[in-house]
GROMACS .gro file of C-alpha atoms in nm:
model
  310
    1MET     CA    1   6.985  11.493  12.053
    2LYS     CA    2   6.860  11.640  12.381
    3SER     CA    3   6.748  11.292  12.492
    4ASP     CA    4   7.108  11.167  12.501
    5PRO     CA    5   7.179  11.108  12.874
    6LEU     CA    6   7.536  11.233  12.844
    7LEU     CA    7   7.422  11.550  12.668
    8LEU     CA    8   7.157  11.618  12.934
    9HIS     CA    9   7.412  11.554  13.206
   10GLY     CA   10   7.661  11.785  13.039
   11ARG     CA   11   7.407  12.067  13.027
   12HIS     CA   12   7.351  12.043  13.401
   13PHE     CA   13   7.720  11.997  13.478
   14GLY     CA   14   7.810  12.308  13.283
   15ARG     CA   15   7.550  12.513  13.469
   16THR     CA   16   7.627  12.388  13.818
   17VAL     CA   17   7.989  12.274  13.837
   18PHE     CA   18   8.211  12.429  13.570
   19ALA     CA   19   8.096  12.630  13.271
   20LEU     CA   20   8.400  12.753  13.077
   21CYS     CA   21   8.596  12.435  13.020
   22ASN     CA   22   8.783  12.258  12.742
   23TYR     CA   23   8.628  11.917  12.807
   24PRO     CA   24   8.854  11.709  12.578
   25SER     CA   25   9.156  11.851  12.762
   26LEU     CA   26   8.986  11.805  13.099
   27LEU     CA   27   8.924  11.435  13.029
   28THR     CA   28   9.264  11.367  12.873
   29ASN     CA   29   9.459  11.546  13.145
   30GLY     CA   30   9.244  11.391  13.415
   31ILE     CA   31   9.305  11.034  13.298
   32LEU     CA   32   9.680  11.094  13.262
   33ARG     CA   33   9.691  11.253  13.606
   34LEU     CA   34   9.520  10.951  13.762
   35GLU     CA   35   9.824  10.745  13.655
   36GLN     CA   36  10.063  11.004  13.799
   37LEU     CA   37   9.874  11.012  14.128
   38GLU     CA   38   9.967  10.650  14.188
   39ASP     CA   39  10.317  10.773  14.272
   40THR     CA   40  10.259  11.127  14.396
   41SER     CA   41  10.013  11.346  14.587
   42ILE     CA   42   9.771  11.592  14.431
   43GLU     CA   43   9.927  11.856  14.655
   44ASP     CA   44  10.247  11.830  14.451
   45PHE     CA   45  10.072  11.967  14.143
   46PRO     CA   46  10.038  12.339  14.060
   47ALA     CA   47   9.722  12.513  14.181
   48GLU     CA   48   9.572  12.529  13.830
   49GLU     CA   49   9.614  12.154  13.780
   50ARG     CA   50   9.470  12.082  14.126
   51ARG     CA   51   9.165  12.288  14.039
   52GLU     CA   52   9.126  12.112  13.703
   53HIS     CA   53   9.155  11.771  13.869
   54LEU     CA   54   8.890  11.865  14.124
   55VAL     CA   55   8.653  11.941  13.836
   56PHE     CA   56   8.748  11.610  13.674
   57GLU     CA   57   8.671  11.420  13.994
   58LYS     CA   58   8.335  11.596  14.028
   59LEU     CA   59   8.253  11.499  13.672
   60LEU     CA   60   8.333  11.132  13.746
   61ASP     CA   61   8.135  11.137  14.070
   62SER     CA   62   7.834  11.293  13.901
   63TYR     CA   63   7.809  11.033  13.625
   64PRO     CA   64   7.864  10.675  13.748
   65GLY     CA   65   8.035  10.455  13.491
   66LEU     CA   66   8.185  10.745  13.295
   67LEU     CA   67   8.545  10.658  13.380
   68GLU     CA   68   8.490  10.296  13.274
   69ARG     CA   69   8.352  10.411  12.940
   70LEU     CA   70   8.654  10.635  12.893
   71HIS     CA   71   8.886  10.350  12.986
   72GLN     CA   72   8.721  10.131  12.723
   73ILE     CA   73   8.821  10.383  12.456
   74GLY     CA   74   9.174  10.379  12.593
   75LYS     CA   75   9.178   9.999  12.599
   76GLY     CA   76   9.062   9.992  12.238
   77ALA     CA   77   9.337  10.232  12.130
   78SER     CA   78   9.597  10.033  12.321
   79ALA     CA   79   9.477   9.702  12.174
   80ALA     CA   80   9.488   9.842  11.819
   81ARG     CA   81   9.838   9.976  11.874
   82GLY     CA   82   9.952   9.636  12.004
   83GLU     CA   83   9.800   9.451  11.709
   84ASP     CA   84   9.960   9.688  11.459
   85THR     CA   85  10.298   9.666  11.630
   86LYS     CA   86  10.283   9.287  11.616
   87SER     CA   87  10.169   9.265  11.253
   88LEU     CA   88  10.423   9.520  11.123
   89LYS     CA   89  10.718   9.358  11.298
   90PRO     CA   90  10.777   9.079  11.039
   91VAL     CA   91  10.650   9.242  10.718
   92VAL     CA   92  10.859   9.559  10.747
   93ILE     CA   93  11.164   9.340  10.676
   94ASP     CA   94  11.008   9.231  10.347
   95TRP     CA   95  10.948   9.593  10.245
   96ILE     CA   96  11.299   9.722  10.307
   97ALA     CA   97  11.470   9.439  10.115
   98ALA     CA   98  11.579   9.520   9.761
   99ALA     CA   99  11.375   9.325   9.505
  100GLY     CA  100  11.522   8.983   9.447
  101GLU     CA  101  11.817   9.040   9.679
  102PRO     CA  102  11.876   8.886  10.024
  103ILE     CA  103  11.940   9.108  10.325
  104LEU     CA  104  12.294   9.066  10.452
  105PRO     CA  105  12.362   9.024  10.736
  106LEU     CA  106  12.038   8.835  10.786
  107LEU     CA  107  11.751   9.019  10.956
  108PRO     CA  108  11.507   8.776  11.124
  109ARG     CA  109  11.143   8.866  11.067
  110ASN     CA  110  11.040   8.778  11.424
  111SER     CA  111  11.332   8.910  11.625
  112LYS     CA  112  11.436   9.272  11.674
  113ILE     CA  113  11.771   9.226  11.846
  114SER     CA  114  11.974   9.289  11.530
  115ARG     CA  115  11.762   9.582  11.407
  116GLY     CA  116  11.805   9.951  11.480
  117PHE     CA  117  12.156  10.089  11.450
  118ASN     CA  118  12.289   9.733  11.491
  119HIS     CA  119  12.225   9.658  11.123
  120PRO     CA  120  12.347   9.859  10.821
  121LEU     CA  121  12.006   9.857  10.650
  122THR     CA  122  11.779   9.950  10.941
  123GLY     CA  123  12.053  10.178  11.074
  124ARG     CA  124  12.059  10.381  10.754
  125LEU     CA  125  11.680  10.410  10.749
  126LEU     CA  126  11.669  10.521  11.115
  127CYS     CA  127  11.964  10.757  11.091
  128PRO     CA  128  11.854  11.118  11.151
  129ALA     CA  129  11.815  11.277  10.809
  130GLU     CA  130  12.061  11.554  10.894
  131LEU     CA  131  12.338  11.304  10.971
  132ASP     CA  132  12.543  11.098  10.725
  133TRP     CA  133  12.516  10.724  10.792
  134ASN     CA  134  12.806  10.665  10.553
  135ASP     CA  135  13.035  10.859  10.786
  136ALA     CA  136  13.210  10.585  10.985
  137GLU     CA  137  13.245  10.803  11.295
  138ILE     CA  138  12.877  10.898  11.300
  139LYS     CA  139  12.775  10.536  11.245
  140GLN     CA  140  12.993  10.419  11.532
  141LYS     CA  141  12.859  10.686  11.768
  142LEU     CA  142  12.499  10.599  11.680
  143GLN     CA  143  12.567  10.230  11.741
  144SER     CA  144  12.735  10.298  12.075
  145SER     CA  145  12.465  10.550  12.177
  146GLU     CA  146  12.731  10.818  12.208
  147ILE     CA  147  12.498  11.013  11.982
  148ALA     CA  148  12.156  11.005  12.146
  149VAL     CA  149  11.872  11.047  11.897
  150SER     CA  150  11.573  11.245  12.024
  151GLY     CA  151  11.219  11.210  11.902
  152ASP     CA  152  11.225  11.534  11.704
  153GLN     CA  153  11.515  11.414  11.489
  154TRP     CA  154  11.334  11.258  11.196
  155PRO     CA  155  11.490  10.951  11.036
  156LEU     CA  156  11.576  10.917  10.670
  157PHE     CA  157  11.298  10.665  10.594
  158LEU     CA  158  11.041  10.946  10.613
  159TYR     CA  159  11.171  11.086  10.285
  160ALA     CA  160  11.085  10.970   9.935
  161ASN     CA  161  11.365  10.748   9.803
  162GLU     CA  162  11.546  10.817  10.133
  163VAL     CA  163  11.675  11.149  10.000
  164TYR     CA  164  11.687  11.450  10.234
  165ASP     CA  165  11.738  11.804  10.104
  166PRO     CA  166  11.868  12.028  10.388
  167ASP     CA  167  11.777  12.336  10.184
  168ASP     CA  168  11.419  12.217  10.143
  169PRO     CA  169  11.324  11.982  10.431
  170TRP     CA  170  10.965  11.955  10.304
  171ASN     CA  171  11.082  11.801   9.977
  172GLY     CA  172  10.975  11.436   9.986
  173LEU     CA  173  10.884  11.443  10.356
  174SER     CA  174  10.634  11.172  10.460
  175ARG     CA  175  10.618  11.040  10.102
  176SER     CA  176  10.821  10.722  10.124
  177ARG     CA  177  10.704  10.392   9.978
  178LEU     CA  178  10.771  10.227  10.315
  179LEU     CA  179  10.511  10.450  10.481
  180ILE     CA  180  10.257  10.382  10.205
  181ASN     CA  181  10.304  10.007  10.245
  182ALA     CA  182  10.255  10.028  10.622
  183TYR     CA  183   9.949  10.252  10.588
  184ARG     CA  184   9.783  10.013  10.344
  185HIS     CA  185   9.873   9.717  10.563
  186VAL     CA  186   9.698   9.868  10.865
  187PHE     CA  187   9.411  10.067  10.716
  188THR     CA  188   9.306   9.892  10.394
  189SER     CA  189   9.437   9.535  10.419
  190PRO     CA  190   9.770   9.348  10.419
  191SER     CA  191   9.692   9.217  10.070
  192SER     CA  192   9.650   9.572   9.935
  193VAL     CA  193  10.020   9.646   9.987
  194GLU     CA  194  10.116   9.466   9.666
  195LYS     CA  195   9.806   9.565   9.468
  196GLU     CA  196   9.656   9.883   9.333
  197PRO     CA  197   9.405  10.024   9.586
  198LYS     CA  198   9.044   9.957   9.494
  199ALA     CA  199   8.752  10.198   9.503
  200THR     CA  200   8.602  10.007   9.794
  201CYS     CA  201   8.876   9.923  10.038
  202ALA     CA  202   8.851   9.646  10.295
  203GLY     CA  203   8.993   9.649  10.644
  204ASN     CA  204   8.994   9.908  10.918
  205ALA     CA  205   8.928  10.208  10.696
  206ARG     CA  206   8.611  10.060  10.551
  207LEU     CA  207   8.500   9.925  10.887
  208HIS     CA  208   8.504  10.277  11.034
  209GLY     CA  209   8.382  10.467  10.728
  210MET     CA  210   8.722  10.623  10.666
  211THR     CA  211   8.746  10.774  10.316
  212SER     CA  212   9.044  11.007  10.349
  213VAL     CA  213   9.386  11.014  10.510
  214THR     CA  214   9.421  11.221  10.826
  215PRO     CA  215   9.741  11.385  10.956
  216PRO     CA  216   9.725  11.194  11.289
  217SER     CA  217   9.696  10.864  11.101
  218VAL     CA  218  10.012  10.946  10.902
  219ALA     CA  219  10.192  11.036  11.226
  220TYR     CA  220  10.070  10.712  11.385
  221ILE     CA  221  10.187  10.490  11.100
  222THR     CA  222  10.522  10.670  11.087
  223THR     CA  223  10.568  10.609  11.460
  224GLN     CA  224  10.483  10.242  11.416
  225VAL     CA  225  10.730  10.198  11.129
  226ARG     CA  226  11.003  10.374  11.327
  227PHE     CA  227  10.946  10.133  11.614
  228ALA     CA  228  10.935   9.830  11.382
  229LEU     CA  229  11.278   9.922  11.244
  230SER     CA  230  11.425   9.975  11.591
  231SER     CA  231  11.580   9.712  11.816
  232SER     CA  232  11.341   9.794  12.103
  233SER     CA  233  11.124   9.497  12.196
  234VAL     CA  234  10.835   9.669  12.378
  235PHE     CA  235  10.641   9.968  12.249
  236SER     CA  236  10.596  10.231  12.516
  237ARG     CA  237  10.503  10.592  12.461
  238THR     CA  238  10.724  10.696  12.753
  239ASP     CA  239  11.028  10.488  12.648
  240ALA     CA  240  11.325  10.726  12.671
  241VAL     CA  241  11.524  10.524  12.414
  242THR     CA  242  11.277  10.532  12.125
  243ASP     CA  243  11.118  10.858  12.249
  244SER     CA  244  10.805  10.762  12.055
  245GLU     CA  245  10.576  11.016  12.220
  246THR     CA  246  10.803  11.308  12.132
  247PHE     CA  247  10.842  11.174  11.779
  248TYR     CA  248  10.465  11.139  11.727
  249HIS     CA  249  10.391  11.485  11.866
  250SER     CA  250  10.667  11.648  11.664
  251LEU     CA  251  10.497  11.527  11.344
  252LEU     CA  252  10.156  11.643  11.466
  253ASP     CA  253  10.302  11.984  11.553
  254LEU     CA  254  10.417  12.023  11.193
  255PHE     CA  255  10.095  11.894  11.039
  256GLU     CA  256   9.882  12.123  11.258
  257ASP     CA  257  10.097  12.434  11.217
  258PRO     CA  258   9.884  12.701  11.040
  259ASP     CA  259  10.196  12.836  10.869
  260GLU     CA  260  10.247  12.497  10.701
  261LYS     CA  261   9.888  12.463  10.579
  262GLY     CA  262   9.975  12.478  10.209
  263GLU     CA  263  10.241  12.209  10.232
  264VAL     CA  264  10.022  11.987  10.450
  265THR     CA  265   9.728  12.021  10.208
  266ASP     CA  266   9.949  11.914   9.918
  267LEU     CA  267  10.082  11.625  10.127
  268LEU     CA  268   9.731  11.498  10.208
  269VAL     CA  269   9.628  11.521   9.842
  270TRP     CA  270   9.930  11.305   9.758
  271TRP     CA  271   9.848  11.056  10.033
  272ASN     CA  272   9.485  11.026   9.928
  273ARG     CA  273   9.592  10.950   9.572
  274GLN     CA  274   9.788  10.654   9.710
  275ILE     CA  275   9.529  10.524   9.958
  276PHE     CA  276   9.186  10.651   9.848
  277PRO     CA  277   9.232  10.739   9.479
  278THR     CA  278   8.858  10.776   9.409
  279SER     CA  279   8.799  11.009   9.703
  280SER     CA  280   8.725  11.376   9.641
  281THR     CA  281   9.014  11.454   9.878
  282ALA     CA  282   9.252  11.308   9.618
  283LYS     CA  283   9.169  11.588   9.372
  284ARG     CA  284   9.450  11.767   9.203
  285THR     CA  285   9.595  12.082   9.350
  286LEU     CA  286   9.521  12.413   9.181
  287LYS     CA  287   9.718  12.508   8.874
  288SER     CA  288   9.934  12.808   8.955
  289ASN     CA  289   9.801  13.006   8.657
  290SER     CA  290   9.431  12.926   8.704
  291ALA     CA  291   9.181  13.201   8.780
  292LEU     CA  292   9.099  13.057   9.122
  293SER     CA  293   9.466  13.028   9.208
  294LYS     CA  294   9.531  13.389   9.108
  295ILE     CA  295   9.233  13.508   9.315
  296ARG     CA  296   9.372  13.332   9.620
  297GLN     CA  297   9.722  13.465   9.555
  298LYS     CA  298   9.585  13.819   9.533
  299ARG     CA  299   9.387  13.774   9.853
  300ALA     CA  300   9.695  13.643  10.034
  301ALA     CA  301   9.900  13.937   9.910
  302LEU     CA  302   9.637  14.183  10.037
  303LYS     CA  303   9.635  14.014  10.375
  304ASP     CA  304  10.014  14.036  10.395
  305ALA     CA  305  10.005  14.403  10.297
  306ASN     CA  306   9.740  14.483  10.558
  307ALA     CA  307   9.933  14.293  10.823
  308SER     CA  308  10.253  14.486  10.751
  309THR     CA  309  10.077  14.822  10.795
  310THR     CA  310   9.918  14.738  11.130
   0.00000   0.00000   0.00000
């Protein structure tokens, strides 16, 4: 491990340039800031960001070729996103059609102009779950953009059977058949959408040794499906109309919230049963009356009691 050039370089960099640093954040923020600096001066940034960028520049200067290697990762991510956007565009129409029934008015598989709130089917799926698409006034305001939908307003298609319970927003969240179809299409194989998943899956998951569903991958697929249903023609994370970046991060915020750990764990178990049914991560959740479950319940109760007395 110590012979890795990057590791050796990092040891010296930490000792001589900057020791206490969150390097993933340093690299991510630095790359994003390089784009911003095309239109503004470094002097326009707060002092803390200027200092961080100075460290980032020193890191690039000290290891020739590092930025290019980082850009290659970015190019790979961008290429994958473009491929998935292109491949989901036509097939999502097949998945939202009722079995054996035509979609009326017609929805072309290779054109997005009539999608989004312009069509009753895609409009209902994209309608924020807290709004009623069947309300003529709401429908009209969504179609005219009088109601602007932000990225943290989750559409109805996220929910199982497109049913949203305002008293229990977790009920059915991220468990729709549409999302499962899209996930299989991208990660296992397009042919696996209509078949039961096999023990050894083909496609991107197998290529990269992926054996369990991750929260970011669910957020990614959900973002892709949302875009596929929309009338927007070009995917852009900064697009103010689709607000894809806010949407993606709002899902990640929920999935990574420590207070939602129990719900997220149950959700991932459910997802793994659909995608990787033979994986250990698809195991059943604890029975509420089992010994292990009662031990954990007691421990949680003790923690709550101790917290309330401090």
